[in-house]
Tab-separated table of C-alpha atoms in Angstrom:
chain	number	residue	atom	x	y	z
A	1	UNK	CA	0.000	0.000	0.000
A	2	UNK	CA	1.433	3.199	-0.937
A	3	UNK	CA	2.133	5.857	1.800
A	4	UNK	CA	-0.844	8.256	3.545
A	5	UNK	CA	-2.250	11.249	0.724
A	6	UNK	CA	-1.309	14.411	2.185
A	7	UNK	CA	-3.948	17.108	1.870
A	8	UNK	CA	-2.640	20.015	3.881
A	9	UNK	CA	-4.772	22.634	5.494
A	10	UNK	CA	-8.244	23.565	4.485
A	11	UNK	CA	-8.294	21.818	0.304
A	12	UNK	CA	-10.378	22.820	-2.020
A	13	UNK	CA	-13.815	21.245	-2.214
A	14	UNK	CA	-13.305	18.929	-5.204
A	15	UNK	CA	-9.488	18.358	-3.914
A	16	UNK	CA	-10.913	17.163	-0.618
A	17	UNK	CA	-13.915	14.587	-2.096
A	18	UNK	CA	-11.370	13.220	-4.824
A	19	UNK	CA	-8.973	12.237	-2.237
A	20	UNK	CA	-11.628	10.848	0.220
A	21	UNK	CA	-12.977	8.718	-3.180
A	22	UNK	CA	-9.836	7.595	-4.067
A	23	UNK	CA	-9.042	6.790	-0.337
A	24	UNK	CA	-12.353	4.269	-0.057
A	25	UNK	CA	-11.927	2.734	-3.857
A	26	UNK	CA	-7.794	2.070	-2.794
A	27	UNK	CA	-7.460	1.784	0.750
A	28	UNK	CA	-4.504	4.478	0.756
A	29	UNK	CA	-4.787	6.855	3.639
A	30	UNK	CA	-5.288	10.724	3.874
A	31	UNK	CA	-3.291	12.933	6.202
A	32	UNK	CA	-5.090	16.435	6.616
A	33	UNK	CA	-5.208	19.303	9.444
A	34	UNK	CA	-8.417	19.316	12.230
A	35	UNK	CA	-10.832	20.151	12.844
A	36	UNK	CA	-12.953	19.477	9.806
A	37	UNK	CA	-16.262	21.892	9.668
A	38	UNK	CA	-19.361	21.943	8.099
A	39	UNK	CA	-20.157	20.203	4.471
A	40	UNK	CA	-16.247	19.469	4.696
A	41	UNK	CA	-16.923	17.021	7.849
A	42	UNK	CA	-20.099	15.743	6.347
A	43	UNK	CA	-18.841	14.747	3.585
A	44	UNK	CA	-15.590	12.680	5.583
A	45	UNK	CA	-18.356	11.127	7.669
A	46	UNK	CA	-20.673	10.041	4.895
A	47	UNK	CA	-17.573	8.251	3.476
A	48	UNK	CA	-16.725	6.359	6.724
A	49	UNK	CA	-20.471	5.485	6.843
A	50	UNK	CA	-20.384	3.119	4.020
A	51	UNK	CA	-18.584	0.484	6.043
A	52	UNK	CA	-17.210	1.901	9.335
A	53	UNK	CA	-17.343	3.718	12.696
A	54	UNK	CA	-18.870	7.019	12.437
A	55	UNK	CA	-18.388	8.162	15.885
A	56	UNK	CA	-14.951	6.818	16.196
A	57	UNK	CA	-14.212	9.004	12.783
A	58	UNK	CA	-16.063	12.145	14.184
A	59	UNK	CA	-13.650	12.251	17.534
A	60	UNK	CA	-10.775	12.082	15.175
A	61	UNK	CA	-11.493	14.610	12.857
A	62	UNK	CA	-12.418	16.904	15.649
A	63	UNK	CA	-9.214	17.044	16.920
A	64	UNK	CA	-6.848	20.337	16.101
A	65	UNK	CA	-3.656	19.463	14.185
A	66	UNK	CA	-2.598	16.642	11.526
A	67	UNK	CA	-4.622	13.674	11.487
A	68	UNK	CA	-4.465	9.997	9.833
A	69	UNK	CA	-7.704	9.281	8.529
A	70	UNK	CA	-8.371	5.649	7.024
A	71	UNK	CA	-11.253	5.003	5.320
A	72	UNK	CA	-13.046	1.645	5.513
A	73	UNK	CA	-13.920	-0.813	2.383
A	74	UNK	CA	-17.467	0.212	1.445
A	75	UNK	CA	-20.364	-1.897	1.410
A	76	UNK	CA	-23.085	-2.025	-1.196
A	77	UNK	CA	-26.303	-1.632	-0.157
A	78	UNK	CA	-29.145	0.850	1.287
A	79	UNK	CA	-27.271	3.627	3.281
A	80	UNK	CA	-28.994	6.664	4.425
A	81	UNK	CA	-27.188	9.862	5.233
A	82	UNK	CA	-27.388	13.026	7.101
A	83	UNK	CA	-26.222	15.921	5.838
A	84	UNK	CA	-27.494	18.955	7.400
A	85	UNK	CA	-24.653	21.375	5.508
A	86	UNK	CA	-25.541	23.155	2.427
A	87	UNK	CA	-23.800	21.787	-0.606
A	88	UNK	CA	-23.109	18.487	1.201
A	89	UNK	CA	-25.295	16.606	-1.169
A	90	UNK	CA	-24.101	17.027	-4.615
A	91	UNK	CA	-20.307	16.633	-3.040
A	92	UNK	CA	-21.483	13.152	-1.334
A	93	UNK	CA	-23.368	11.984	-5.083
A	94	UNK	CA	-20.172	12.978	-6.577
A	95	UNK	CA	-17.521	11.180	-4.135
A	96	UNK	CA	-19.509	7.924	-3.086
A	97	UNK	CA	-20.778	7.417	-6.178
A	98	UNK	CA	-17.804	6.034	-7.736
A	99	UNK	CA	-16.104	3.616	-5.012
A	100	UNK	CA	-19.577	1.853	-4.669
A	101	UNK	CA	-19.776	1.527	-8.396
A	102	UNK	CA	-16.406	-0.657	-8.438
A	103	UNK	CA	-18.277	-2.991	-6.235
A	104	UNK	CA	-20.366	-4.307	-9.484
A	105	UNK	CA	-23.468	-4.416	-7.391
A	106	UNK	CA	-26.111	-1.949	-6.985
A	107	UNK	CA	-26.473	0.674	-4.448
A	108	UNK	CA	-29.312	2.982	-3.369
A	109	UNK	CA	-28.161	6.316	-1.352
A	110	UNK	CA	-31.041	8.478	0.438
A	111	UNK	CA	-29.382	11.870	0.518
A	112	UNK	CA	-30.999	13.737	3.580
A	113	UNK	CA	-30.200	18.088	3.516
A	114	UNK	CA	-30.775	20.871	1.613
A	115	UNK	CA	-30.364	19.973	-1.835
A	116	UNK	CA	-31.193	23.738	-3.564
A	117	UNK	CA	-28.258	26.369	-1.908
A	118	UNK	CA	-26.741	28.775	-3.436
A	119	UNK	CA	-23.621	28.486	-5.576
A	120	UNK	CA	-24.038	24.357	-4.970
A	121	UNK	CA	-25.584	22.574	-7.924
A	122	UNK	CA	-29.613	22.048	-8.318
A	123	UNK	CA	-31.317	18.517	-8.336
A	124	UNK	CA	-31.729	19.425	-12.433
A	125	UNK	CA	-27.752	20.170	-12.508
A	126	UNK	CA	-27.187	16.175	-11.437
A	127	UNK	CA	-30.063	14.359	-12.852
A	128	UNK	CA	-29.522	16.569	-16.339
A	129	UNK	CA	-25.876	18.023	-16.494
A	130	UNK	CA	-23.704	15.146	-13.775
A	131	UNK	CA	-25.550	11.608	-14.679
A	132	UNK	CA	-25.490	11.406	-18.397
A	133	UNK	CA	-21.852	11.460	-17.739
A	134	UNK	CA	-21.918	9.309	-15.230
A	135	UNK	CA	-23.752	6.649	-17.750
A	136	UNK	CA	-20.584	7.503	-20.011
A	137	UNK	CA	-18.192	5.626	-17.130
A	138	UNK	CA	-20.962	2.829	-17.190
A	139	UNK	CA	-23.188	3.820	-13.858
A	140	UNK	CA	-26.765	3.970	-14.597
A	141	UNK	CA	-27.941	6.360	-12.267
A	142	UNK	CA	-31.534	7.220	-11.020
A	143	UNK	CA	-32.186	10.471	-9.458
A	144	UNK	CA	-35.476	11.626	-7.515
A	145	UNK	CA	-36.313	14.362	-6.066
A	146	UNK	CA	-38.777	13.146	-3.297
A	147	UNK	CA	-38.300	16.689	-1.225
A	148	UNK	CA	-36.939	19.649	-2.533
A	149	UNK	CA	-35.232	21.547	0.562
A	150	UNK	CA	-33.762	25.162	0.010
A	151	UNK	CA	-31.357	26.765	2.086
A	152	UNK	CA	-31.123	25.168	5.082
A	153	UNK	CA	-34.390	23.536	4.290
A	154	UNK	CA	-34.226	19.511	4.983
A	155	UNK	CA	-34.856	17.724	1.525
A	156	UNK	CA	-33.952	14.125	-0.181
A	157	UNK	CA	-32.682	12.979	-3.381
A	158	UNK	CA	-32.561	9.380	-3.626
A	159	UNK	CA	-30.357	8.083	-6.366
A	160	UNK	CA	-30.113	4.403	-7.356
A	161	UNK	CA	-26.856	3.117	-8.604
A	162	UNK	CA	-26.352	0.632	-11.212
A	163	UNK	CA	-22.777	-0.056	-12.026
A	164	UNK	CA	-21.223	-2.058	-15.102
A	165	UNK	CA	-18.817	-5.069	-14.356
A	166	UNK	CA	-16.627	-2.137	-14.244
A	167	UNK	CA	-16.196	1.245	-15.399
A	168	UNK	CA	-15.889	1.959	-19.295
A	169	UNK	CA	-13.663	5.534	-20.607
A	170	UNK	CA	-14.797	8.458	-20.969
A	171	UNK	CA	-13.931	10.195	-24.386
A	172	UNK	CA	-15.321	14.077	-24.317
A	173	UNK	CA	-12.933	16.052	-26.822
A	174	UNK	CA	-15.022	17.687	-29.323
A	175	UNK	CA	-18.753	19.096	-28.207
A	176	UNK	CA	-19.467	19.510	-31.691
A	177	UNK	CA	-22.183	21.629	-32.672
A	178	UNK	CA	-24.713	23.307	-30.250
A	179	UNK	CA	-28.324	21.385	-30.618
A	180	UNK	CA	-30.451	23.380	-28.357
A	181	UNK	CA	-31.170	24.815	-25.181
A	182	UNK	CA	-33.824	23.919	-22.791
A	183	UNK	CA	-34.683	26.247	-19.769
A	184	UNK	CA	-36.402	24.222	-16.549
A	185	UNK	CA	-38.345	26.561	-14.094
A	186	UNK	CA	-38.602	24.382	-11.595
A	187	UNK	CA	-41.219	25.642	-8.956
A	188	UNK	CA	-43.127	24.645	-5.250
A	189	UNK	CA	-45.370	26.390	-3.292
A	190	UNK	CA	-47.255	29.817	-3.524
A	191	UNK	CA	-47.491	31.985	-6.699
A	192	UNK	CA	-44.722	31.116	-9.710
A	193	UNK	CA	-44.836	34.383	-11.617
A	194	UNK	CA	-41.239	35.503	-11.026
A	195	UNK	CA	-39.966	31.752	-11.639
A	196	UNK	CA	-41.830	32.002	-14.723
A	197	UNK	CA	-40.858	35.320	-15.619
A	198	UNK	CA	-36.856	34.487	-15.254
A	199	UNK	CA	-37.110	31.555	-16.810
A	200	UNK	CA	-38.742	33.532	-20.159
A	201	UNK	CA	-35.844	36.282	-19.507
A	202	UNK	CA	-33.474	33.417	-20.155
A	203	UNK	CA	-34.905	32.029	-23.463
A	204	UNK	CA	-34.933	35.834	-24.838
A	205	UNK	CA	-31.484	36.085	-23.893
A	206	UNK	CA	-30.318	32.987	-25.544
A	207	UNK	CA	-32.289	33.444	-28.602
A	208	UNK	CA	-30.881	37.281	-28.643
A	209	UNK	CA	-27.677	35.063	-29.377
A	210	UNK	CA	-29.013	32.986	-32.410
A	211	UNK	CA	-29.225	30.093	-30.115
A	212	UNK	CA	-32.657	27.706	-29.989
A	213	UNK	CA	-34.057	27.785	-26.356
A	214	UNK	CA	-37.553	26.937	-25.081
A	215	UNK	CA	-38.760	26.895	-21.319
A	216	UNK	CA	-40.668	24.245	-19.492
A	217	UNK	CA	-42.005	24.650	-15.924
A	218	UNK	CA	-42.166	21.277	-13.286
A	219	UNK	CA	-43.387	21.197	-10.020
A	220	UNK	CA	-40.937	20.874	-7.226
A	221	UNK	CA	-42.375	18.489	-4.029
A	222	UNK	CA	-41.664	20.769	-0.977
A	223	UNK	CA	-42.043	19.605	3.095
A	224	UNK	CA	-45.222	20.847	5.255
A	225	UNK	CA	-43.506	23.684	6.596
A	226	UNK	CA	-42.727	25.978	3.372
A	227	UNK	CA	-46.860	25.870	1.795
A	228	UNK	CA	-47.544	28.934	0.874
A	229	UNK	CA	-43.725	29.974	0.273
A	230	UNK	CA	-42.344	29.737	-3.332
A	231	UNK	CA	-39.368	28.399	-3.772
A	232	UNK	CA	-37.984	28.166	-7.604
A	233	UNK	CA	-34.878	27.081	-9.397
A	234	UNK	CA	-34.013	27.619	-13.095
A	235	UNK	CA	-31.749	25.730	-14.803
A	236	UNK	CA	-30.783	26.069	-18.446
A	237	UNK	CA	-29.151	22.735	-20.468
A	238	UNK	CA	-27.317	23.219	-23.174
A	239	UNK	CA	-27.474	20.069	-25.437
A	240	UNK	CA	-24.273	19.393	-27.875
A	241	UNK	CA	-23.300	16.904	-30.657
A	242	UNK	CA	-20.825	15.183	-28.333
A	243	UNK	CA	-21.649	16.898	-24.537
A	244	UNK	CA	-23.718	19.348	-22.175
A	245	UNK	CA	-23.992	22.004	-19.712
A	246	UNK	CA	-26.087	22.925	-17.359
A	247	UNK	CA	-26.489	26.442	-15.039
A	248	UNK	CA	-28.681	26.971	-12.582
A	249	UNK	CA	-29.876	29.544	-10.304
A	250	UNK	CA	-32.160	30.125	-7.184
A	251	UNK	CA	-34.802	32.251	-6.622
A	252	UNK	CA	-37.527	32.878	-3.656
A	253	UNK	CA	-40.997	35.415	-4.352
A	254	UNK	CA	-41.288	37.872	-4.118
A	255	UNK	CA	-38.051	38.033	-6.255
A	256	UNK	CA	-35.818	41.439	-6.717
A	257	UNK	CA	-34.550	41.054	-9.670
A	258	UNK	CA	-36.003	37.613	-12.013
A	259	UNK	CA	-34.928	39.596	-15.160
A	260	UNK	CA	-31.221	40.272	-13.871
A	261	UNK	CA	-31.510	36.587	-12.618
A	262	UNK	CA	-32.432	35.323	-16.002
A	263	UNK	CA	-30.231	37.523	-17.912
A	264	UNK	CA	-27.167	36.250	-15.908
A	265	UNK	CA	-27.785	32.879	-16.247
A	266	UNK	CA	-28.028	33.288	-20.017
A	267	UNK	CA	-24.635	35.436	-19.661
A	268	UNK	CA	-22.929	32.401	-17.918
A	269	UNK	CA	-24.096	30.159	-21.141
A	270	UNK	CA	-22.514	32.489	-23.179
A	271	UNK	CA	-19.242	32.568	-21.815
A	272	UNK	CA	-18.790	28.704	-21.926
A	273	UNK	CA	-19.810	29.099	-25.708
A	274	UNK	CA	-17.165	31.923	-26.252
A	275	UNK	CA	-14.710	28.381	-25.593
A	276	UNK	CA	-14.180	25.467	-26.946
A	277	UNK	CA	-13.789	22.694	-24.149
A	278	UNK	CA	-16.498	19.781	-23.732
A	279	UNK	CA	-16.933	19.949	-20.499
A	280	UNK	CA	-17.187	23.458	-17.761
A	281	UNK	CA	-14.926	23.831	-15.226
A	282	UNK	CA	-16.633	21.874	-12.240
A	283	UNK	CA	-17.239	18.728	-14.015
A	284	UNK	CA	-13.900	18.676	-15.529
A	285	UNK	CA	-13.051	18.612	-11.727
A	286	UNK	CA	-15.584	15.734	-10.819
A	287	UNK	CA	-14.864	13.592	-13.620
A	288	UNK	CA	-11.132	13.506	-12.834
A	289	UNK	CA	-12.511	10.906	-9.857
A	290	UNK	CA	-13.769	8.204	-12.401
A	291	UNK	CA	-11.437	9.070	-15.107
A	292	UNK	CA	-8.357	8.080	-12.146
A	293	UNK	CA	-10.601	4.590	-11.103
A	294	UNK	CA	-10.633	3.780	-14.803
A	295	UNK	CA	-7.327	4.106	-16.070
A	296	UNK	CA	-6.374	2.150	-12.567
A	297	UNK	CA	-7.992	-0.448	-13.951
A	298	UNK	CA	-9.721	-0.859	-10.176
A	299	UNK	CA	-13.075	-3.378	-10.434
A	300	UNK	CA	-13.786	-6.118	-11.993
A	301	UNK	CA	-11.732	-5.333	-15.299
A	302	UNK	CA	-10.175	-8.083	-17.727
A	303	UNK	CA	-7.881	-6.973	-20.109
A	304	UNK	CA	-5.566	-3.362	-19.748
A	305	UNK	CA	-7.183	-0.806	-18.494
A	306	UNK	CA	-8.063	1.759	-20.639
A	307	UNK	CA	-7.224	5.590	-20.959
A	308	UNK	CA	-9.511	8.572	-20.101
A	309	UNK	CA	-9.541	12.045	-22.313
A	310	UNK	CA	-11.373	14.638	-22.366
A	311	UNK	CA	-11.112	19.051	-22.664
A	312	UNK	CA	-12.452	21.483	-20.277
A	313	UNK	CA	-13.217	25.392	-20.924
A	314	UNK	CA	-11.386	26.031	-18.334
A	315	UNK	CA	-8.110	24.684	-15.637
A	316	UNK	CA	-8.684	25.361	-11.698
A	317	UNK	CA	-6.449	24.707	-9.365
A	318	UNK	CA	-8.170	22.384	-7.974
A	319	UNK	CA	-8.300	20.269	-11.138
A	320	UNK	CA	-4.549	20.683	-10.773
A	321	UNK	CA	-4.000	19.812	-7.651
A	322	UNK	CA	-5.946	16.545	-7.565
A	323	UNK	CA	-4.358	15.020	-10.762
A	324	UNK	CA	-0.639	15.385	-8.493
A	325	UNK	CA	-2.675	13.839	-5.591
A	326	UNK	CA	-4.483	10.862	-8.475
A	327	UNK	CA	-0.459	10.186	-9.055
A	328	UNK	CA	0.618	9.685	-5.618
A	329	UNK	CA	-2.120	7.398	-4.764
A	330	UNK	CA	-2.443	4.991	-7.955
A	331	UNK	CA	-0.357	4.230	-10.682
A	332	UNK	CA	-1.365	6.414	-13.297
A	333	UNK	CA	-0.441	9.043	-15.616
A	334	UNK	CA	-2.910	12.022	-14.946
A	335	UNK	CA	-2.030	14.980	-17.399
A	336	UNK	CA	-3.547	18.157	-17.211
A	337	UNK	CA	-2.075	20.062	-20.500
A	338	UNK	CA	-3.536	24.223	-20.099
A	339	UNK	CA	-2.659	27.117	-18.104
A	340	UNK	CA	-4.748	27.480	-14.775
A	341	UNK	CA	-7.721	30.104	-16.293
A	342	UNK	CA	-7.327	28.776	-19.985
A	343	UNK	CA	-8.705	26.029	-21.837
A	344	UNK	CA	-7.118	22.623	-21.426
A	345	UNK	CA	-6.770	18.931	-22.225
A	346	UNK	CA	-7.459	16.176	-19.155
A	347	UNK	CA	-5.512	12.494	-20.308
A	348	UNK	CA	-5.898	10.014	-17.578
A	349	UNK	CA	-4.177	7.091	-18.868
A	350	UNK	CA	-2.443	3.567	-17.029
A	351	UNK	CA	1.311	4.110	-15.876
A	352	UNK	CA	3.433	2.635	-18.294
């Protein structure tokens, strides 16, 4: 077993959740400084909750300082999880996702928290924009939405996990040409006239740019306590040749501003288009976790294991950072070819 994954003090979100999914999928420990807080700590404890000792794990990443921090073997099955911390949801589909699909047997998570913050993705952003590529690595997943929970709202997604025998490459280089766009005004509770109104402002926009868009509206299943409060969440998908994109954003009547909302939204679209990567920026970053598993060759894989490539609009940092971390923990050659900012090229491929 190779040595313990250093991850320093305070890592980036998607630095942080790669590591802990490499950790459960390899058995290769993470060194990182205490206390962990907030959606940070949830996430660490939903991971330990898959096959070990929760409390055990909480005492230890309380602690102030540098800790070891194994993580067990996870266990297929039912496993519901509390995650009280805004954004903790998407980050625990994203990480657990992946070591429970190398088990080849299917896996149901109830996700229990607010599942509709802002600046964390929607329940449309993963069923639409994160599980079609998900199906590219060979996991069938199925997302519901059985209570939508905004701010710091309790809500649940369950998602259903069907892996392949093990998982299959991901090839995303060219988007090829630009489809359509279809704007989802997703809305619960009370009057919908500003959901409805941003969601329009967002299909004038687009079309403002030559670019096909039409708007749909669904209902969104809210808890007991919020009847007779709206709560809305727009999320435009932009359908390629070859890939997709989706943006989202939040909104609670009486709105402000729905036409600034809308026309920002539509601004963000716009910007990815100016470039030419496949995928955005964030799931460039959350891809890197299955690209890493695949090229390992980890699962129940006959023959070599096969190489992952694919371009993003734009390098973080924290793309970066977790390909050096993907290197030190499995033997494979994780290449990140762009400037941090730019456009750039992702090649996961098996050490030679």
């Amino acid at each position: 077993m190779r040595g313990p994954v250093d991850l320093g003090e305070h890592p980036a979100q998607a630095v942080l959740d790669g590591a802990i999914g490499l950790a459960l999928a390899t058995g290769v420990p993470l060194r990182l400084r205490g206390p962990l807080q907030g959606a940070d700590l949830a996430v660490a404890l939903a991971a330990v909750k898959l096959g070990g000792d929760i409390e055990a794990a909480r005492d230890l990443l309380s602690r102030t300082g540098d800790v070891e921090f194994p993580l067990p073997h996870p266990r297929a099955g039912v496993h519901v999880l509390d995650l009280p911390d805004a954004g903790a949801v998407a980050r625990v589909l994203w990480t657990l996702s992946w070591p429970l699909a190398l088990l080849g047997r299917p896996s149901v998570l109830h996700l229990r928290g607010p599942n509709h913050a802002e600046g964390a993705p929607t329940f449309h952003d993963l069923r639409l924009g994160w599980a079609p590529f998900a199906a590219q690595f060979g996991l069938k997943i199925g997302l519901s939405l059985t209570q939508a929970g905004f701010g710091s709202e309790e809500g649940e997604i369950v998602a259903s996990l069907d892996p392949a025998p093990a998982l299959t490459p991901l090839r995303s280089v060219h988007r090829g040409l630009l489809r359509q766009v279809n704007v989802i005004a997703a809305v619960g509770g009370g009057r919908n006239d500003a959901a409805l109104e941003a969601a329009e402002q967002v299909v004038r926009a687009i079309r403002r740019q030559g670019v096909i868009a039409e708007a749909e509206r669904v209902p969104l299943p809210l808890p007991a306590s919020s009847v007779g409060r709206c709560r809305w969440a727009i999320t435009a998908t932009a359908e390629f040749e070859h890939s997709l994109v989706t943006f989202s954003t939040l909104g609670q009547a009486p709105a402000l501003a729905e036409t600034a909302q809308g026309d920002r939204l539509a601004e963000r679209l716009a910007r990815f288009l100016q470039r030419r990567g496949a995928l955005d920026a964030l799931m460039a970053e959350r891809l890197l976790l299955p690209s890493v598993l695949c090229a390992a060759g980890l699962g129940a894989r006959a023959g070599a294991p096969p190489s992952c490539h694919y371009t993003t609009s734009e390098v973080t940092a924290p793309l970066l950072e977790l390909a050096t971390i993907a290197r030190q923990a499995v033997p494979v050659r994780a290449v990140v070819d762009g400037a941090e900012g730019e456009e750039g090229v992702i090649v996961v491929a098996p050490q030679a």
